[in-house]
Amino acid sequence: MPVVRVGVDLAKRVIQVHAVDAAGHVVVARALPREKFLAWCAQLPPGCTVAMETCSGAHHWARRLQEMGLQPRLLAGHFVGPYRLQGRRAKNDANDAAAICEAASRPQMHFVPVKSAEQQAVLAVHRLREGYKVERTACINRIRGLLAEFGISFAQTPEALREGLADALEDATSEMPWLARVALQRARLQWVELDCHIAWCDERITAHLKADAQAQTAARLIGIGAVGASAAVATVGDFRQFKSGAQFGSWVGLAPSQNSSGGKAKLGRITRHGDTYLRTLLIQGAKSAVMTAHKRDDRISRWLVQLTARVGWQKAVVAMANKNARILWAVLAKGQRFDPDHVSSKPGGAAAAC
């Protein structure tokens, strides 16, 4: 029988495939060497669905399969686990491939759109920037700890340490030995190098913002800067894949979790599902918008001031991040221009801020 759906469990050297026909009967279940995977896929009928988890390299394989006339489907890992027949106790490559194949057959399953090479290139800059920031923080803390060993301390800001570090290393009155001064000088050079790497990443992100019309539109929102706009466009790509702004906000993980039963609704904390990096940028930008809302007189800022006074700034920040997610979907999926004083009409006819 012809193969209609294939579940693929990706790995570095061995790729497990699980192919079924239209009736769900297993046609092929075997492990393939990495170099023979595409040759095996070339034998599949055109339009065949090939499902994979969204792991490292999944988008690369998906682009190659699209070129061959197949239909790649990428699934988030937490959607696959419930379809593993033997549960967690029998987790192996064969069972994972079978679970991926079964999950891809569900009509209500949400798939991850395949990212282009250009999208992944921009996201690579963002990932490097985040890594450099972590390394810079570790470098600064390391310098502070070593200075404290010799009785030298500075104010808890990177600027204060940067201004006084050179003088501290040249101070001959301290008990710091020559070897410690040389070691700290090398740590200082590493700090400078990391600053240069972060500055280069910021230049690439700014260049992406200037070249991408969607990113420029996203950057006009209150609480979304160049980094957040670039990350949102590179991560999502086509915002029309979501049916509504509420669905996009839920995908990012800014919607409240539910524990409802018997007609009684119980809402808890935000789910924190989806892309952690994008959600963090939205919340950080929302924090800036909340702290400066009293300086602006648009509709959203007035709402923020009232909300902060009623529920506190922490909840107002999350509410603003969720609102920005919904506005992002509206302006990028519908091609609209952002207006902070826009009033949208809900299906019931009541008017409210977008």
Short mmCIF file of C-alpha atoms in Angstrom, two decimals:
data_model
loop_
_atom_site.label_atom_id
_atom_site.label_comp_id
_atom_site.label_asym_id
_atom_site.label_seq_id
_atom_site.Cartn_x
_atom_site.Cartn_y
_atom_site.Cartn_z
CA MET A 1 0.00 0.00 0.00
CA PRO A 2 1.28 3.53 -0.72
CA VAL A 3 2.67 5.52 2.18
CA VAL A 4 0.56 8.56 3.12
CA ARG A 5 2.22 9.67 6.37
CA VAL A 6 5.68 9.29 7.90
CA GLY A 7 6.82 10.00 11.44
CA VAL A 8 10.51 10.84 11.76
CA ASP A 9 12.61 10.89 14.92
CA LEU A 10 15.71 12.95 14.13
CA ALA A 11 19.15 12.33 15.60
CA LYS A 12 22.75 13.18 14.76
CA ARG A 13 23.67 9.90 13.05
CA VAL A 14 20.59 7.66 12.91
CA ILE A 15 17.10 8.73 11.81
CA GLN A 16 14.13 6.53 12.74
CA VAL A 17 11.17 6.47 10.32
CA HIS A 18 7.65 5.13 10.85
CA ALA A 19 5.51 5.07 7.69
CA VAL A 20 1.82 4.15 7.49
CA ASP A 21 -0.75 3.84 4.71
CA ALA A 22 -4.21 5.40 4.46
CA ALA A 23 -5.69 2.78 6.80
CA GLY A 24 -3.04 3.43 9.46
CA HIS A 25 -1.22 0.13 8.90
CA VAL A 26 2.53 0.21 9.37
CA VAL A 27 4.39 -0.05 6.06
CA VAL A 28 7.95 0.74 7.13
CA ALA A 29 9.50 1.05 10.58
CA ARG A 30 13.28 1.18 10.47
CA ALA A 31 16.35 3.21 11.30
CA LEU A 32 18.23 4.95 8.50
CA PRO A 33 21.73 6.42 8.44
CA ARG A 34 21.65 10.19 8.21
CA GLU A 35 23.19 10.24 4.73
CA LYS A 36 20.52 7.88 3.34
CA PHE A 37 17.46 9.67 4.73
CA LEU A 38 16.82 11.96 1.75
CA ALA A 39 17.35 9.13 -0.71
CA TRP A 40 14.68 7.11 1.13
CA CYS A 41 12.32 10.11 1.15
CA ALA A 42 12.75 10.47 -2.62
CA GLN A 43 10.86 7.17 -3.01
CA LEU A 44 7.79 8.52 -1.20
CA PRO A 45 4.77 9.56 -3.29
CA PRO A 46 4.43 13.31 -4.02
CA GLY A 47 2.51 15.18 -1.34
CA CYS A 48 3.24 12.61 1.34
CA THR A 49 3.22 14.04 4.87
CA VAL A 50 6.53 13.79 6.73
CA ALA A 51 6.21 14.79 10.40
CA MET A 52 9.08 15.68 12.72
CA GLU A 53 9.56 17.26 16.13
CA THR A 54 10.88 20.83 16.25
CA CYS A 55 14.44 20.01 17.28
CA SER A 56 17.81 21.19 16.04
CA GLY A 57 17.99 20.72 12.28
CA ALA A 58 14.26 20.11 11.82
CA HIS A 59 13.73 23.25 9.74
CA HIS A 60 16.70 22.32 7.53
CA TRP A 61 15.24 18.89 6.80
CA ALA A 62 11.80 20.43 6.26
CA ARG A 63 13.14 22.81 3.61
CA ARG A 64 14.86 19.92 1.83
CA LEU A 65 11.66 17.88 1.87
CA GLN A 66 9.66 20.80 0.48
CA GLU A 67 12.06 20.95 -2.46
CA MET A 68 11.29 17.28 -3.14
CA GLY A 69 7.54 17.91 -3.35
CA LEU A 70 6.70 16.43 0.06
CA GLN A 71 4.70 18.05 2.89
CA PRO A 72 6.82 18.44 6.04
CA ARG A 73 4.97 18.94 9.32
CA LEU A 74 6.77 20.15 12.43
CA LEU A 75 5.29 19.45 15.86
CA ALA A 76 6.18 20.81 19.27
CA GLY A 77 7.58 18.11 21.52
CA HIS A 78 4.92 18.41 24.23
CA PHE A 79 2.23 17.56 21.65
CA VAL A 80 3.90 14.23 20.82
CA GLY A 81 4.29 12.69 24.29
CA PRO A 82 0.59 11.87 24.88
CA TYR A 83 0.53 9.72 21.72
CA ARG A 84 3.37 7.45 22.80
CA LEU A 85 1.55 4.12 23.26
CA GLN A 86 3.78 2.69 25.99
CA GLY A 87 4.05 5.99 27.85
CA ARG A 88 7.29 7.19 29.40
CA ARG A 89 8.53 3.75 30.41
CA ALA A 90 9.21 2.61 26.85
CA LYS A 91 10.74 5.74 25.35
CA ASN A 92 12.97 4.92 22.40
CA ASP A 93 13.47 6.10 18.83
CA ALA A 94 10.95 3.66 17.35
CA ASN A 95 8.20 4.60 19.80
CA ASP A 96 8.94 8.28 19.35
CA ALA A 97 8.65 8.02 15.55
CA ALA A 98 5.35 6.14 15.91
CA ALA A 99 4.04 8.79 18.31
CA ILE A 100 5.03 11.58 15.91
CA CYS A 101 3.25 9.79 13.07
CA GLU A 102 0.11 9.36 15.17
CA ALA A 103 0.12 12.96 16.43
CA ALA A 104 0.43 14.28 12.87
CA SER A 105 -2.79 12.48 11.93
CA ARG A 106 -4.94 14.46 14.39
CA PRO A 107 -7.15 16.99 12.56
CA GLN A 108 -6.87 19.61 15.34
CA MET A 109 -3.08 19.39 15.69
CA HIS A 110 -1.17 22.69 15.51
CA PHE A 111 1.96 22.54 13.37
CA VAL A 112 4.98 24.82 13.46
CA PRO A 113 5.54 26.71 10.17
CA VAL A 114 8.82 25.97 8.45
CA LYS A 115 11.29 28.81 8.93
CA SER A 116 13.29 30.11 6.01
CA ALA A 117 17.08 30.22 6.08
CA GLU A 118 16.90 34.01 6.36
CA GLN A 119 14.68 33.79 9.46
CA GLN A 120 17.07 31.38 11.11
CA ALA A 121 20.01 33.63 10.25
CA VAL A 122 18.40 36.56 12.08
CA LEU A 123 17.53 34.32 15.03
CA ALA A 124 21.14 33.14 15.11
CA VAL A 125 22.20 36.73 15.79
CA HIS A 126 19.62 36.97 18.59
CA ARG A 127 20.81 33.71 20.15
CA LEU A 128 24.44 34.84 20.02
CA ARG A 129 23.51 38.16 21.59
CA GLU A 130 21.78 36.43 24.49
CA GLY A 131 24.77 34.16 24.98
CA TYR A 132 27.17 37.09 24.99
CA LYS A 133 25.01 38.86 27.58
CA VAL A 134 25.17 35.84 29.89
CA GLU A 135 28.93 35.58 29.43
CA ARG A 136 29.37 39.30 30.11
CA THR A 137 27.39 39.07 33.35
CA ALA A 138 29.48 36.09 34.43
CA CYS A 139 32.68 37.97 33.56
CA ILE A 140 31.64 41.02 35.58
CA ASN A 141 30.71 38.89 38.60
CA ARG A 142 34.01 37.03 38.32
CA ILE A 143 35.95 40.30 38.36
CA ARG A 144 33.99 41.53 41.38
CA GLY A 145 34.66 38.32 43.28
CA LEU A 146 38.38 38.39 42.58
CA LEU A 147 38.65 42.05 43.58
CA ALA A 148 36.84 41.33 46.82
CA GLU A 149 39.58 38.82 47.71
CA PHE A 150 41.96 41.78 48.03
CA GLY A 151 39.56 44.09 49.83
CA ILE A 152 38.47 46.11 46.76
CA SER A 153 34.75 46.70 46.10
CA PHE A 154 32.68 48.91 43.82
CA ALA A 155 29.06 49.99 43.54
CA GLN A 156 26.64 47.40 42.16
CA THR A 157 26.56 48.76 38.61
CA PRO A 158 28.67 47.73 35.61
CA GLU A 159 29.40 51.40 34.89
CA ALA A 160 30.98 51.98 38.31
CA LEU A 161 33.16 48.89 37.91
CA ARG A 162 34.18 49.85 34.37
CA GLU A 163 35.22 53.36 35.45
CA GLY A 164 37.21 52.29 38.51
CA LEU A 165 38.73 48.98 37.40
CA ALA A 166 41.71 50.46 35.56
CA ASP A 167 42.67 52.66 38.51
CA ALA A 168 42.30 49.75 40.92
CA LEU A 169 44.68 47.62 38.86
CA GLU A 170 47.25 50.45 38.76
CA ASP A 171 46.99 51.29 42.45
CA ALA A 172 50.33 50.35 43.98
CA THR A 173 49.12 50.87 47.55
CA SER A 174 46.83 47.81 47.51
CA GLU A 175 48.05 44.36 48.54
CA MET A 176 47.17 42.87 45.16
CA PRO A 177 50.15 40.87 43.77
CA TRP A 178 51.44 41.31 40.25
CA LEU A 179 50.00 37.98 39.06
CA ALA A 180 46.50 38.91 40.23
CA ARG A 181 46.75 42.27 38.42
CA VAL A 182 47.72 40.54 35.18
CA ALA A 183 44.87 38.01 35.54
CA LEU A 184 42.31 40.75 36.17
CA GLN A 185 43.62 42.72 33.22
CA ARG A 186 42.92 39.72 30.98
CA ALA A 187 39.42 39.48 32.45
CA ARG A 188 38.94 43.18 31.67
CA LEU A 189 39.98 42.56 28.05
CA GLN A 190 37.44 39.73 27.85
CA TRP A 191 34.76 42.14 29.08
CA VAL A 192 35.68 44.62 26.35
CA GLU A 193 35.62 41.87 23.74
CA LEU A 194 32.14 40.75 24.81
CA ASP A 195 30.92 44.35 24.60
CA CYS A 196 32.19 44.47 21.02
CA HIS A 197 30.39 41.23 20.16
CA ILE A 198 27.11 42.54 21.59
CA ALA A 199 27.53 45.82 19.71
CA TRP A 200 28.00 43.87 16.46
CA CYS A 201 24.80 41.90 17.13
CA ASP A 202 22.94 45.15 17.79
CA GLU A 203 24.15 46.49 14.44
CA ARG A 204 22.87 43.38 12.62
CA ILE A 205 19.51 43.64 14.38
CA THR A 206 19.23 47.32 13.47
CA ALA A 207 20.05 46.47 9.85
CA HIS A 208 17.30 43.83 9.84
CA LEU A 209 14.87 46.38 11.24
CA LYS A 210 15.67 48.87 8.47
CA ALA A 211 15.35 46.25 5.74
CA ASP A 212 12.14 44.54 6.91
CA ALA A 213 8.82 46.38 6.61
CA GLN A 214 7.09 44.07 9.10
CA ALA A 215 9.77 44.71 11.71
CA GLN A 216 9.40 48.46 11.21
CA THR A 217 5.65 48.16 11.77
CA ALA A 218 6.16 46.11 14.94
CA ALA A 219 8.68 48.61 16.31
CA ARG A 220 6.02 51.35 16.32
CA LEU A 221 4.13 49.63 19.15
CA ILE A 222 4.47 51.04 22.66
CA GLY A 223 6.84 48.78 24.56
CA ILE A 224 8.41 47.02 21.56
CA GLY A 225 11.86 48.15 20.50
CA ALA A 226 14.24 47.10 17.75
CA VAL A 227 15.25 43.83 19.39
CA GLY A 228 11.67 42.78 20.16
CA ALA A 229 10.39 43.71 16.70
CA SER A 230 13.20 41.85 14.94
CA ALA A 231 12.76 38.77 17.13
CA ALA A 232 8.97 38.69 16.65
CA VAL A 233 9.16 38.85 12.85
CA ALA A 234 12.01 36.33 12.62
CA THR A 235 10.35 33.89 15.03
CA VAL A 236 6.80 33.94 13.66
CA GLY A 237 7.25 34.89 10.01
CA ASP A 238 3.66 34.82 8.75
CA PHE A 239 1.29 36.03 11.48
CA ARG A 240 -1.70 34.87 9.44
CA GLN A 241 -1.07 31.33 10.67
CA PHE A 242 -2.94 32.38 13.84
CA LYS A 243 -6.70 32.86 13.69
CA SER A 244 -6.77 35.75 16.17
CA GLY A 245 -4.63 37.89 18.42
CA ALA A 246 -5.85 35.89 21.40
CA GLN A 247 -4.53 32.69 19.83
CA PHE A 248 -1.16 34.32 19.20
CA GLY A 249 -1.01 35.56 22.80
CA SER A 250 -1.79 32.05 23.99
CA TRP A 251 0.90 30.62 21.72
CA VAL A 252 3.49 32.97 23.22
CA GLY A 253 2.43 31.83 26.69
CA LEU A 254 0.88 35.07 27.96
CA ALA A 255 -2.64 33.69 28.40
CA PRO A 256 -3.77 32.55 31.87
CA SER A 257 -3.82 28.82 32.56
CA GLN A 258 -7.19 27.18 33.20
CA ASN A 259 -8.35 24.59 35.70
CA SER A 260 -12.07 24.70 34.99
CA SER A 261 -14.65 22.02 35.65
CA GLY A 262 -18.42 21.72 36.06
CA GLY A 263 -19.06 25.08 34.44
CA LYS A 264 -16.91 26.89 37.01
CA ALA A 265 -14.02 28.77 35.43
CA LYS A 266 -10.74 28.97 37.33
CA LEU A 267 -7.90 31.01 35.86
CA GLY A 268 -4.34 30.87 37.17
CA ARG A 269 -0.93 32.14 36.17
CA ILE A 270 0.17 32.56 32.58
CA THR A 271 1.01 29.27 30.86
CA ARG A 272 4.56 30.29 29.80
CA HIS A 273 4.27 28.05 26.75
CA GLY A 274 5.78 28.93 23.42
CA ASP A 275 8.99 30.79 22.69
CA THR A 276 10.66 31.85 25.96
CA TYR A 277 12.87 34.45 24.31
CA LEU A 278 10.03 36.24 22.53
CA ARG A 279 7.84 36.20 25.64
CA THR A 280 10.69 37.64 27.72
CA LEU A 281 11.18 40.49 25.24
CA LEU A 282 7.47 41.28 25.26
CA ILE A 283 7.40 41.41 29.07
CA GLN A 284 10.56 43.50 29.30
CA GLY A 285 9.17 45.96 26.77
CA ALA A 286 5.84 46.05 28.59
CA LYS A 287 7.66 46.88 31.83
CA SER A 288 9.20 49.93 30.16
CA ALA A 289 5.78 50.95 28.81
CA VAL A 290 4.15 50.64 32.25
CA MET A 291 6.87 52.65 34.01
CA THR A 292 6.58 55.52 31.51
CA ALA A 293 2.80 55.41 30.91
CA HIS A 294 2.19 58.54 33.01
CA LYS A 295 4.29 60.58 30.56
CA ARG A 296 1.99 59.83 27.60
CA ASP A 297 -1.63 60.76 26.88
CA ASP A 298 -2.78 58.12 24.38
CA ARG A 299 -5.58 55.65 25.04
CA ILE A 300 -3.33 52.69 25.86
CA SER A 301 -1.18 54.71 28.28
CA ARG A 302 -4.23 56.00 30.14
CA TRP A 303 -5.51 52.43 30.42
CA LEU A 304 -2.13 51.37 31.77
CA VAL A 305 -2.14 54.05 34.45
CA GLN A 306 -5.61 53.02 35.62
CA LEU A 307 -4.74 49.31 35.51
CA THR A 308 -1.52 49.79 37.48
CA ALA A 309 -3.37 51.68 40.20
CA ARG A 310 -5.97 48.91 40.42
CA VAL A 311 -3.92 45.67 40.26
CA GLY A 312 -0.28 46.71 40.70
CA TRP A 313 2.53 47.12 38.22
CA GLN A 314 3.47 43.40 38.02
CA LYS A 315 0.07 42.31 36.73
CA ALA A 316 -0.13 45.42 34.57
CA VAL A 317 3.14 44.44 32.89
CA VAL A 318 1.82 40.98 31.94
CA ALA A 319 -1.48 42.49 30.76
CA MET A 320 0.41 44.98 28.60
CA ALA A 321 2.59 42.22 27.13
CA ASN A 322 -0.54 40.24 26.25
CA LYS A 323 -2.11 43.34 24.70
CA ASN A 324 1.02 43.98 22.64
CA ALA A 325 0.94 40.38 21.40
CA ARG A 326 -2.66 40.83 20.22
CA ILE A 327 -1.88 44.18 18.63
CA LEU A 328 1.14 42.63 16.89
CA TRP A 329 -1.11 40.06 15.31
CA ALA A 330 -3.64 42.71 14.25
CA VAL A 331 -1.13 45.00 12.54
CA LEU A 332 0.98 42.27 10.91
CA ALA A 333 -1.70 39.74 9.97
CA LYS A 334 -4.15 42.33 8.63
CA GLY A 335 -1.61 44.82 7.30
CA GLN A 336 -2.92 47.66 9.46
CA ARG A 337 -1.03 50.60 10.89
CA PHE A 338 -0.61 50.90 14.65
CA ASP A 339 -2.72 53.59 16.28
CA PRO A 340 -2.47 53.94 20.11
CA ASP A 341 -5.92 55.59 20.16
CA HIS A 342 -7.62 52.93 18.04
CA VAL A 343 -10.94 51.57 19.34
CA SER A 344 -11.97 48.09 18.17
CA SER A 345 -15.46 46.66 18.20
CA LYS A 346 -15.96 43.25 19.73
CA PRO A 347 -18.36 40.72 18.13
CA GLY A 348 -21.03 41.60 20.66
CA GLY A 349 -21.01 45.23 19.51
CA ALA A 350 -19.29 46.71 22.57
CA ALA A 351 -16.38 49.03 21.89
CA ALA A 352 -13.05 48.54 23.62
CA ALA A 353 -9.41 49.38 23.16
CA CYS A 354 -7.60 46.98 20.84
#
